[in-house]
mmCIF file of C-alpha atoms and ligand atoms in Angstrom:
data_model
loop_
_atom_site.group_PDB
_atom_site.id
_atom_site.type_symbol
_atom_site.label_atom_id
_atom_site.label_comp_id
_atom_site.label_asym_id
_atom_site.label_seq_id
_atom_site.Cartn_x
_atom_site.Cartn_y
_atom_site.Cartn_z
ATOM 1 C CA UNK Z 1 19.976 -3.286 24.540
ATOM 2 C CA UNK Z 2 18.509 -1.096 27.281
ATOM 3 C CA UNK Z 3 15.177 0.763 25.839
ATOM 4 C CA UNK Z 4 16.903 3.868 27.180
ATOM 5 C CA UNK Z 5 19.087 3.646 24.785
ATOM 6 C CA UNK Z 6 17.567 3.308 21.589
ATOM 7 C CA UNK Z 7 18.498 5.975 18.791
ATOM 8 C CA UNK Z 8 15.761 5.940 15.880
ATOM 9 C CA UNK Z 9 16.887 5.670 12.954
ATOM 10 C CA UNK Z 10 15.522 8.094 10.174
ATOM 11 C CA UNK Z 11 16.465 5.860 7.297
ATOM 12 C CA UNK Z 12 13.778 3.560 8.396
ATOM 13 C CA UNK Z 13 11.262 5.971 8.998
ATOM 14 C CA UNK Z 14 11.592 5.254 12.738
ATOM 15 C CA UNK Z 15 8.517 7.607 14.220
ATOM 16 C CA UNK Z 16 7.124 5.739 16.706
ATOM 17 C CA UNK Z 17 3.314 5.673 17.676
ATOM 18 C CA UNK Z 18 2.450 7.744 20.955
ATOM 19 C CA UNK Z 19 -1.156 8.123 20.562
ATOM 20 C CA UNK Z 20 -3.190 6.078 21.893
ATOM 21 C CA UNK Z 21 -6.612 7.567 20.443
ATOM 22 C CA UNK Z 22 -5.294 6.871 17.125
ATOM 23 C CA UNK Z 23 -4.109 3.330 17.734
ATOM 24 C CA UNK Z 24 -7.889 2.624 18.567
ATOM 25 C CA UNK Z 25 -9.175 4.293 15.139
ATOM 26 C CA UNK Z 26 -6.925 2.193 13.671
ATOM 27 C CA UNK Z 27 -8.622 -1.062 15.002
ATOM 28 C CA UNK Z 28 -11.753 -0.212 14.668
ATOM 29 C CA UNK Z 29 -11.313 0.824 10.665
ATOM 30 C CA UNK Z 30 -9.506 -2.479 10.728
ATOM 31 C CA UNK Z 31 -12.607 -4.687 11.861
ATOM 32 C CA UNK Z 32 -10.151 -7.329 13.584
ATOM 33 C CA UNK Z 33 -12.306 -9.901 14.852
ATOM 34 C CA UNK Z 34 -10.892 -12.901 16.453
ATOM 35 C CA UNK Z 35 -9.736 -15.199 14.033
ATOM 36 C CA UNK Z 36 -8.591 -12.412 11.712
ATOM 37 C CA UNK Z 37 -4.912 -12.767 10.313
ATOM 38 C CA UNK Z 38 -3.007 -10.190 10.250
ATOM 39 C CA UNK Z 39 0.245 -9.027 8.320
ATOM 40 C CA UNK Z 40 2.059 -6.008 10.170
ATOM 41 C CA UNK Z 41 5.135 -4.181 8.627
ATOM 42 C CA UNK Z 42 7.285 -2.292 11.071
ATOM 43 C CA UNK Z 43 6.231 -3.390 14.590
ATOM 44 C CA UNK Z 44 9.132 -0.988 16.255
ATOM 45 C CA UNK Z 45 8.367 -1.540 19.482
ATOM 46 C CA UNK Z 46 4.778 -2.908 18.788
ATOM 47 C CA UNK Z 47 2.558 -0.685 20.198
ATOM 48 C CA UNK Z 48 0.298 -1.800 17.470
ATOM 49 C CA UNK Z 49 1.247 -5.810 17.596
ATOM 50 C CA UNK Z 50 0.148 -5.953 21.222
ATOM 51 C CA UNK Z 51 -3.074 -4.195 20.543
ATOM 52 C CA UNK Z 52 -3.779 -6.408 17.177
ATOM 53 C CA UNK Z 53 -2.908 -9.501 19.622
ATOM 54 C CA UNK Z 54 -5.384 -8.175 22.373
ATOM 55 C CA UNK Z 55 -7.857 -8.439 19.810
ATOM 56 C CA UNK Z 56 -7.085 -12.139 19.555
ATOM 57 C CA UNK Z 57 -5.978 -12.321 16.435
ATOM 58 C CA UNK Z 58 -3.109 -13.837 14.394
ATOM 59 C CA UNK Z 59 -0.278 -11.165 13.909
ATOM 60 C CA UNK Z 60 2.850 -12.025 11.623
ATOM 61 C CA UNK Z 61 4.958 -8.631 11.628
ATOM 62 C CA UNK Z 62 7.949 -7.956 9.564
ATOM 63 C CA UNK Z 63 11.219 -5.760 11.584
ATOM 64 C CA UNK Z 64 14.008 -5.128 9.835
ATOM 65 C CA UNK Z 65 16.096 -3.684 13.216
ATOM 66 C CA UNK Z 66 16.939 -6.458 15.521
ATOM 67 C CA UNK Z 67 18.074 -3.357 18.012
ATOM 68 C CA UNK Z 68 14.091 -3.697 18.339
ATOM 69 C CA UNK Z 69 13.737 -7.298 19.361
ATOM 70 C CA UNK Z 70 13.662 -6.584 23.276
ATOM 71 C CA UNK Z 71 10.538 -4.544 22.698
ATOM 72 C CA UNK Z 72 9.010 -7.405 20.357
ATOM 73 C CA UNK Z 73 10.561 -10.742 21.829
ATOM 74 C CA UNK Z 74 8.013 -10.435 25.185
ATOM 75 C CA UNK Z 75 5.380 -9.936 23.093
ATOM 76 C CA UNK Z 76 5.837 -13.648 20.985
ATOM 77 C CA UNK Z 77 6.501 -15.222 24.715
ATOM 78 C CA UNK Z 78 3.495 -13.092 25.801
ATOM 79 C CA UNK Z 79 1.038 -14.031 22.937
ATOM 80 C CA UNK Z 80 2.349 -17.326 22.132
ATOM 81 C CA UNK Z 81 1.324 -19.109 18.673
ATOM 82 C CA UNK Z 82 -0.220 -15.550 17.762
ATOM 83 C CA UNK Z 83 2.074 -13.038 17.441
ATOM 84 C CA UNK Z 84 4.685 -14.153 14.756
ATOM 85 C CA UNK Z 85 8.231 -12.140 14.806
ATOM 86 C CA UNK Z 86 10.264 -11.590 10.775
ATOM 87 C CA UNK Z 87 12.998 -10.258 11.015
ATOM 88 C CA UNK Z 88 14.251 -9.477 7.761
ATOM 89 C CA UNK Z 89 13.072 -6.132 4.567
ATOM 90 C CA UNK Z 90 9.454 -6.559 3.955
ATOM 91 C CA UNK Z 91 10.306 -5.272 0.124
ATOM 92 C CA UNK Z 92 11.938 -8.912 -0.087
ATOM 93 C CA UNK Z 93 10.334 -10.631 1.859
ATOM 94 C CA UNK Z 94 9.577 -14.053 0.398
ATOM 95 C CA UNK Z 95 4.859 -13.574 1.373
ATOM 96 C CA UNK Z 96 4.629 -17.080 -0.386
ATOM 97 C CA UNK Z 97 6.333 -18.639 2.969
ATOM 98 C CA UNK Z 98 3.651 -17.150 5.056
ATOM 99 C CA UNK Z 99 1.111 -19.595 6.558
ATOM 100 C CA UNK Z 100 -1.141 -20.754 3.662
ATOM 101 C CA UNK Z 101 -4.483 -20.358 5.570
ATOM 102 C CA UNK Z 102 -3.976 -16.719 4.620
ATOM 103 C CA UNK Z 103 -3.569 -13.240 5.820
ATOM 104 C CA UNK Z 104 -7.148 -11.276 6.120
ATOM 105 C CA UNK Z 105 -5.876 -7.715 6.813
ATOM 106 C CA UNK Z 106 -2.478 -5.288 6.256
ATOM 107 C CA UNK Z 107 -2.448 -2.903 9.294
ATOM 108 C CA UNK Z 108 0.649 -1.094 9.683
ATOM 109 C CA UNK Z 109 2.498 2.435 10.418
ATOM 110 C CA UNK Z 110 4.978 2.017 7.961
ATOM 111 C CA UNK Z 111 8.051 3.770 6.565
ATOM 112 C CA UNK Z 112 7.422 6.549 4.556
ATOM 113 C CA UNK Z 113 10.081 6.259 1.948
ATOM 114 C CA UNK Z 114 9.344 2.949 1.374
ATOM 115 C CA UNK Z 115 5.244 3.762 0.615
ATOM 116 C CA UNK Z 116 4.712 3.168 -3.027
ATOM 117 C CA UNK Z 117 7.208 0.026 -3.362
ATOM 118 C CA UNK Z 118 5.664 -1.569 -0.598
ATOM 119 C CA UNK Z 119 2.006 -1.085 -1.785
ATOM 120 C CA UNK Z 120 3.104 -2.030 -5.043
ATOM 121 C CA UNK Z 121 4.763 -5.380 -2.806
ATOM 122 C CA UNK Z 122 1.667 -6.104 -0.890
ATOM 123 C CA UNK Z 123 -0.361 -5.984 -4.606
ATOM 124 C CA UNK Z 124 1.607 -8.522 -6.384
ATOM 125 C CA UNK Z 125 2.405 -10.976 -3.175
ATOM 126 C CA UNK Z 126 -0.492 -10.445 -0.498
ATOM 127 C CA UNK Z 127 -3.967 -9.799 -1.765
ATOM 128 C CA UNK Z 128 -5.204 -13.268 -2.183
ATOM 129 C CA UNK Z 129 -7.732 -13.475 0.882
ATOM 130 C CA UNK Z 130 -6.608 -9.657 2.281
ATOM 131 C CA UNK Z 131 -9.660 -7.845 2.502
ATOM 132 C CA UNK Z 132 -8.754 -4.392 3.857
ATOM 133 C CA UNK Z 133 -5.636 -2.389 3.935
ATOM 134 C CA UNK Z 134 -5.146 0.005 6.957
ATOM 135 C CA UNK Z 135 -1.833 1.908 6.794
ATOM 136 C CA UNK Z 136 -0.411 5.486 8.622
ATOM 137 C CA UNK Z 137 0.512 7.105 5.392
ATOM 138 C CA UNK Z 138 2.222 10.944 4.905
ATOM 139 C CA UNK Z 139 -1.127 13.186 4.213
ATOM 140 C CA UNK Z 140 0.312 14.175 0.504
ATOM 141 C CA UNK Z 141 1.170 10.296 -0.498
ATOM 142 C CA UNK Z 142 -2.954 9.543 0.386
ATOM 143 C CA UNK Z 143 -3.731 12.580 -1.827
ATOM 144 C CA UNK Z 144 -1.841 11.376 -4.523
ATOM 145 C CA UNK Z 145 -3.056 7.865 -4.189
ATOM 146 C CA UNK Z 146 -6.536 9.062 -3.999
ATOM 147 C CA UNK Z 147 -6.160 11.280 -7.220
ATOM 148 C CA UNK Z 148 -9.442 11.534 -9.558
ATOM 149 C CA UNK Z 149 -8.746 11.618 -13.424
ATOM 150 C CA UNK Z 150 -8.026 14.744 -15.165
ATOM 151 C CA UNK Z 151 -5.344 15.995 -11.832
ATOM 152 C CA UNK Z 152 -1.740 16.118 -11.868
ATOM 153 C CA UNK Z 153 -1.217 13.287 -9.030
ATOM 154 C CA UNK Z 154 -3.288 10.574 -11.001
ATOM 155 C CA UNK Z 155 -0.839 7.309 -11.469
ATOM 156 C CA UNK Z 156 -0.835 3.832 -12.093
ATOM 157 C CA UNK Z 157 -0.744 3.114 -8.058
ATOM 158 C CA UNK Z 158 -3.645 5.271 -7.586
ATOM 159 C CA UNK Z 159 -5.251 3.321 -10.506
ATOM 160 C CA UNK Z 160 -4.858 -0.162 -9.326
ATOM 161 C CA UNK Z 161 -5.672 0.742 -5.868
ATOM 162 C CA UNK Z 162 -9.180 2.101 -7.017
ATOM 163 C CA UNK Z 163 -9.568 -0.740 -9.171
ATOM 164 C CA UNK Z 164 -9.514 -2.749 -6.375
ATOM 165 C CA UNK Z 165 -12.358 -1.140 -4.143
ATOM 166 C CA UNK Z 166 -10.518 2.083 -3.585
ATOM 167 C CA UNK Z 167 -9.648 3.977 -0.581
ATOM 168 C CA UNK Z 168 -10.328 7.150 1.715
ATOM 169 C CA UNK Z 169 -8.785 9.317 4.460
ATOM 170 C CA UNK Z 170 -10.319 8.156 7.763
ATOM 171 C CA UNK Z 171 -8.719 10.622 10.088
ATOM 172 C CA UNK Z 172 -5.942 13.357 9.762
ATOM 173 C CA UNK Z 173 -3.339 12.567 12.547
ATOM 174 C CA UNK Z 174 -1.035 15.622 13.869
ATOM 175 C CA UNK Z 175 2.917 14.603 13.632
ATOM 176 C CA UNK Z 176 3.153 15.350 17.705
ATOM 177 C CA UNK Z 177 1.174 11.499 17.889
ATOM 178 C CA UNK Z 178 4.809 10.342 17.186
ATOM 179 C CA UNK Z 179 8.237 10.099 18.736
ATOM 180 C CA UNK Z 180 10.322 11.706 17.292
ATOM 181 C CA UNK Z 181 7.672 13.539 15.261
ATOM 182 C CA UNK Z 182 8.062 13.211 11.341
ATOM 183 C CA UNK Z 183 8.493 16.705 9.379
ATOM 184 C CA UNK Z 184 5.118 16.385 7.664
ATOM 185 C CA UNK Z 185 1.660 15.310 9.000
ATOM 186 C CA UNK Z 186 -0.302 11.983 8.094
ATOM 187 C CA UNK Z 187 -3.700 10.405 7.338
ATOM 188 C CA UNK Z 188 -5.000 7.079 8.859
ATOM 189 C CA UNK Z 189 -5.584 5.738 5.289
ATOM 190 C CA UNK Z 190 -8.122 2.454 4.434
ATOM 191 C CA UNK Z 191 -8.357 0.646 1.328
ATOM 192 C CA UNK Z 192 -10.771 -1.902 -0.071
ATOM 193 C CA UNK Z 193 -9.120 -4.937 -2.052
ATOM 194 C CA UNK Z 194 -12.148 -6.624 -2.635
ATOM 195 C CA UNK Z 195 -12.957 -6.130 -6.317
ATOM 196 C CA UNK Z 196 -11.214 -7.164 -9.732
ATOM 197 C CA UNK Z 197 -8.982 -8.839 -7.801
ATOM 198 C CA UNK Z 198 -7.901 -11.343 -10.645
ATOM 199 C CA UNK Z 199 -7.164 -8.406 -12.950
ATOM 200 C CA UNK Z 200 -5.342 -5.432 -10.771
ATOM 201 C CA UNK Z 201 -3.193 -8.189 -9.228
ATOM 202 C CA UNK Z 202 -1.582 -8.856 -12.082
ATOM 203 C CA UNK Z 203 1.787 -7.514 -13.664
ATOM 204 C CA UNK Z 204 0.766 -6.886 -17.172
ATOM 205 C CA UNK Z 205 -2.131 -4.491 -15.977
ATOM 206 C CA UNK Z 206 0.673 -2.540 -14.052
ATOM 207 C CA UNK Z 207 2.999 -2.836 -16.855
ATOM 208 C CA UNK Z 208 0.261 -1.620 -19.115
ATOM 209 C CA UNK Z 209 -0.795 1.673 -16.677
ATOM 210 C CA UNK Z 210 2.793 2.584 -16.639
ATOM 211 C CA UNK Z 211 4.215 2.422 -20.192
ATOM 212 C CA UNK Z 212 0.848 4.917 -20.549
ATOM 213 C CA UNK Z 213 1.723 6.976 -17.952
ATOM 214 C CA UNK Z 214 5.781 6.929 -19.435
ATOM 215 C CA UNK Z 215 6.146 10.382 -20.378
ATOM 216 C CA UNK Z 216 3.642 12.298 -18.805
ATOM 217 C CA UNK Z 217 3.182 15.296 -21.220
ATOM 218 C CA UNK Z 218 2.376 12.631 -24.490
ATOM 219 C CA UNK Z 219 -0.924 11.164 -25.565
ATOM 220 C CA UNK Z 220 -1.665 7.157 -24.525
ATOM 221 C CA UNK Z 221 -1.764 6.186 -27.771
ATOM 222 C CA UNK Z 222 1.933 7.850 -27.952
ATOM 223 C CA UNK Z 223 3.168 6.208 -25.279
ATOM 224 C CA UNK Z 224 1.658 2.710 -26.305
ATOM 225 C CA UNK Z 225 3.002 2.681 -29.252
ATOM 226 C CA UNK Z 226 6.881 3.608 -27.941
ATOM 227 C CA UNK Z 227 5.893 0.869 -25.757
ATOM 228 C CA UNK Z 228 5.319 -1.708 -28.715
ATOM 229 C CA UNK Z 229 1.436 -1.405 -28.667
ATOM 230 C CA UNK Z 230 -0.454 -1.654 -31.578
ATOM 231 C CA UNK Z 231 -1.621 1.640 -32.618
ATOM 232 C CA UNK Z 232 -4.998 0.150 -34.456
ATOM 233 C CA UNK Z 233 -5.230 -2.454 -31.882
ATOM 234 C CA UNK Z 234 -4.754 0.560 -28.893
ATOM 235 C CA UNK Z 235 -7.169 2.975 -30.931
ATOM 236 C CA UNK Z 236 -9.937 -0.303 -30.926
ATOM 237 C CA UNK Z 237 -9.684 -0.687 -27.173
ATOM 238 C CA UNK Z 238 -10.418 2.951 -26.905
ATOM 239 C CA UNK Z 239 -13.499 2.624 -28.861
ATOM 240 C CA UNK Z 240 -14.679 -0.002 -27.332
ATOM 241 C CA UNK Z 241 -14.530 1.857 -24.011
ATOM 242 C CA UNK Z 242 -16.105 4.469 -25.188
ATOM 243 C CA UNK Z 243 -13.098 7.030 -25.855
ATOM 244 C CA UNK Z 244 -12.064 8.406 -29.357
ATOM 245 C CA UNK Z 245 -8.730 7.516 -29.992
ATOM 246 C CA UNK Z 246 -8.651 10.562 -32.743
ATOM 247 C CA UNK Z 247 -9.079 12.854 -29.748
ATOM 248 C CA UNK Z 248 -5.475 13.736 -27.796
ATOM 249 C CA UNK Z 249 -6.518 11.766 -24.739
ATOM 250 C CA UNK Z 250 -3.780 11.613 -21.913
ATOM 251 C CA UNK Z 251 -3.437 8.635 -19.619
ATOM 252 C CA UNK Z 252 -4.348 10.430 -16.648
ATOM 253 C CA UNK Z 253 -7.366 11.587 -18.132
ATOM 254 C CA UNK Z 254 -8.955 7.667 -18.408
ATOM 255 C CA UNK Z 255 -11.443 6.530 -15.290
ATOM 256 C CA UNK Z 256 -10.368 3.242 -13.669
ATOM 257 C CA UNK Z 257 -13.305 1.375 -15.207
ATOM 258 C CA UNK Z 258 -12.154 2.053 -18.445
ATOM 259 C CA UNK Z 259 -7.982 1.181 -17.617
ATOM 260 C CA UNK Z 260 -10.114 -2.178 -16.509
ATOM 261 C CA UNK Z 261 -11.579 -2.166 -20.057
ATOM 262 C CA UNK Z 262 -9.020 -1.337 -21.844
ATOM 263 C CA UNK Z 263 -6.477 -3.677 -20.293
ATOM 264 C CA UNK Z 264 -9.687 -7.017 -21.050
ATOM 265 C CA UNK Z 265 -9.525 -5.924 -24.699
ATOM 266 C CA UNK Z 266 -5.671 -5.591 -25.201
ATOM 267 C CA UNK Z 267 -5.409 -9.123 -23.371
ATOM 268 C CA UNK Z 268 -8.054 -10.586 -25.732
ATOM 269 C CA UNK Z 269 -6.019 -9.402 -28.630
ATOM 270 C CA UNK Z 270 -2.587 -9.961 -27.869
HETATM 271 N N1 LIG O 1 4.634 0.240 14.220
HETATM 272 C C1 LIG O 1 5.496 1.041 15.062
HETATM 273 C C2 LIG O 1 4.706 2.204 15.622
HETATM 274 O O1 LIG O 1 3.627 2.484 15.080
HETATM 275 O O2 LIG O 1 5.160 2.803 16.570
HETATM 276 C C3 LIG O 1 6.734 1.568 14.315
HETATM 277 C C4 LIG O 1 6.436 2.350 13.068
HETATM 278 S S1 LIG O 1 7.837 3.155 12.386
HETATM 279 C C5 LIG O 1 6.994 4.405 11.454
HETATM 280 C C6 LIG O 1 8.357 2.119 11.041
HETATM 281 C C7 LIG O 1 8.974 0.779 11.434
HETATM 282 O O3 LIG O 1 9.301 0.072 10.225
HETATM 283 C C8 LIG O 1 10.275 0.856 12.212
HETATM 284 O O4 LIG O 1 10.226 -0.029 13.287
HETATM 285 C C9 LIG O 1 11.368 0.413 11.208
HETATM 286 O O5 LIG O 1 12.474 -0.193 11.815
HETATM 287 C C10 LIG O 1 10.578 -0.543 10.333
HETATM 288 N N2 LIG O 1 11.078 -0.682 8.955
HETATM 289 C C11 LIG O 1 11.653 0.257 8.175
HETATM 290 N N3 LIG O 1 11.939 -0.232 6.959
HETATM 291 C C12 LIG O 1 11.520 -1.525 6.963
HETATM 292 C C13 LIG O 1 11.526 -2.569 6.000
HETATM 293 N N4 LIG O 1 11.997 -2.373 4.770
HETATM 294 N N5 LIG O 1 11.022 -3.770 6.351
HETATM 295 C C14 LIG O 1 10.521 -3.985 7.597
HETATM 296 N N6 LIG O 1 10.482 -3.041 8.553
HETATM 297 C C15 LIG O 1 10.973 -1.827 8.241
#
């Protein structure tokens, strides 16, 4: 297909990259050196895979519109046995088939709709040597994601996230740095995943933040206990972390460290 005629498609959050002062915050809050691997979602027409390439690194980037493969194709032929072409959903995506030496880095623009399922995606599938996350994300998905205890966004994706060496807003970036330009603005977003990486990985400490977090207006003990939690077993993990279970303690009131305790006692008991 001629580029000229390319139609974006807003179903897949097709707001393509213009500025070119924010493509170079994004590398350097990435720290690609050479060597570094790479795992992009949503090349489009790879604005960002060429520049990750430049840096001579390894780039394997998931596209789910093959109308975008003459954009992408010159760039395999161009960077050959570094820049890596999926087409396919990177919600589905089957990360186990990936090279084994392992991915060091997610840098990506991605969707917007697709935000929270595809962290939750990279969590469970990708974090084994990934060391930093470095995503374009809408500016009121980063707040949420960034929530502190005791405020209305707090949430189990926020939770894990911080659990995992936590996150911050690097650089607002004005809607007019894309074609077309999205209807809200966005944050160049990094997050840490290099702590309690054995526990926030795994299902059952997800499973645990969100039966807690089920109905939102109920206490944790409430909600643990609709979930099949003990209650005396619930109300001992509390003490032990330092919280009175008598007291009508909400799960977005709990820090991360003590989810983190919390979640080491349950497992030790059940
Ligand atoms: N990285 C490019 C840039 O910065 O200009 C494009 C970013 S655009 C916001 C999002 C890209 O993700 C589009 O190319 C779109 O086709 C692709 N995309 C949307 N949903 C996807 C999915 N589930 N899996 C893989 N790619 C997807």
């Amino acid at each position: 297909m001629s580029p000229e005629f390319f139609v974006p498609k807003p179903k897949w959050g097709q707001n393509f990259l213009v500025d070119r002062n924010v493509l170079s915050d994004i590398l350097d809050v990435a720290e690609l050196t050479s060597g570094c691997s790479v795992l992009e979602v949503g090349p489009g027409k790879g604005i960002l895979t060429e520049a990750i390439a430049e840096r001579c690194c390894r780039v394997f980037s998931i596209e789910i519109d093959r109308r975008l493969e003459p954009w992408l194709a010159p760039l395999e032929e161009r960077f050959p046995g570094q820049v890596s072409l999926l087409w396919g959903d990177a919600q589905t995506w089957d990360y186990a088939s990936l090279p084994s030496e392992g991915l060091t880095r997610i840098v990506a623009n991605i969707p917007y709709s697709i935000t929270t399922p595809l962290l939750w995606t990279f969590i469970s599938h990708c974090l084994k040597t990934v060391r930093r996350i470095v995503l374009l994300l809408e500016e009121e998905a980063m707040e949420r994601l960034l929530a502190q205890p005791k405020t209305k966004g707090r949430g189990p994706l926020g939770i894990v996230l911080g659990a995992l060496g936590g996150g911050r807003i690097v650089r607002r970036v004005d809607r007019r740095s894309f074609r077309p330009a999205p209807h809200t603005d966005s944050v160049l977003a990094m997050f840490n995943t290099t702590e309690n990486l054995e526990t926030a990985t795994r299902p059952a400490f997800r499973t645990l933040l969100e039966d807690a977090f089920r109905h939102r207006r109920k206490t944790l003990l409430w909600n643990l206990r609709s979930a099949g939690y003990q209650c005396d077993i619930v109300g001992e993990a509390l003490t032990r972390s330092g919280l009175n279970p008598k007291q009508k303690i909400r799960a977005e009131e709990v820090s991360t460290e003590n989810w983190l305790r919390i979640f080491s006692y349950l497992q030790a008991r059940t």
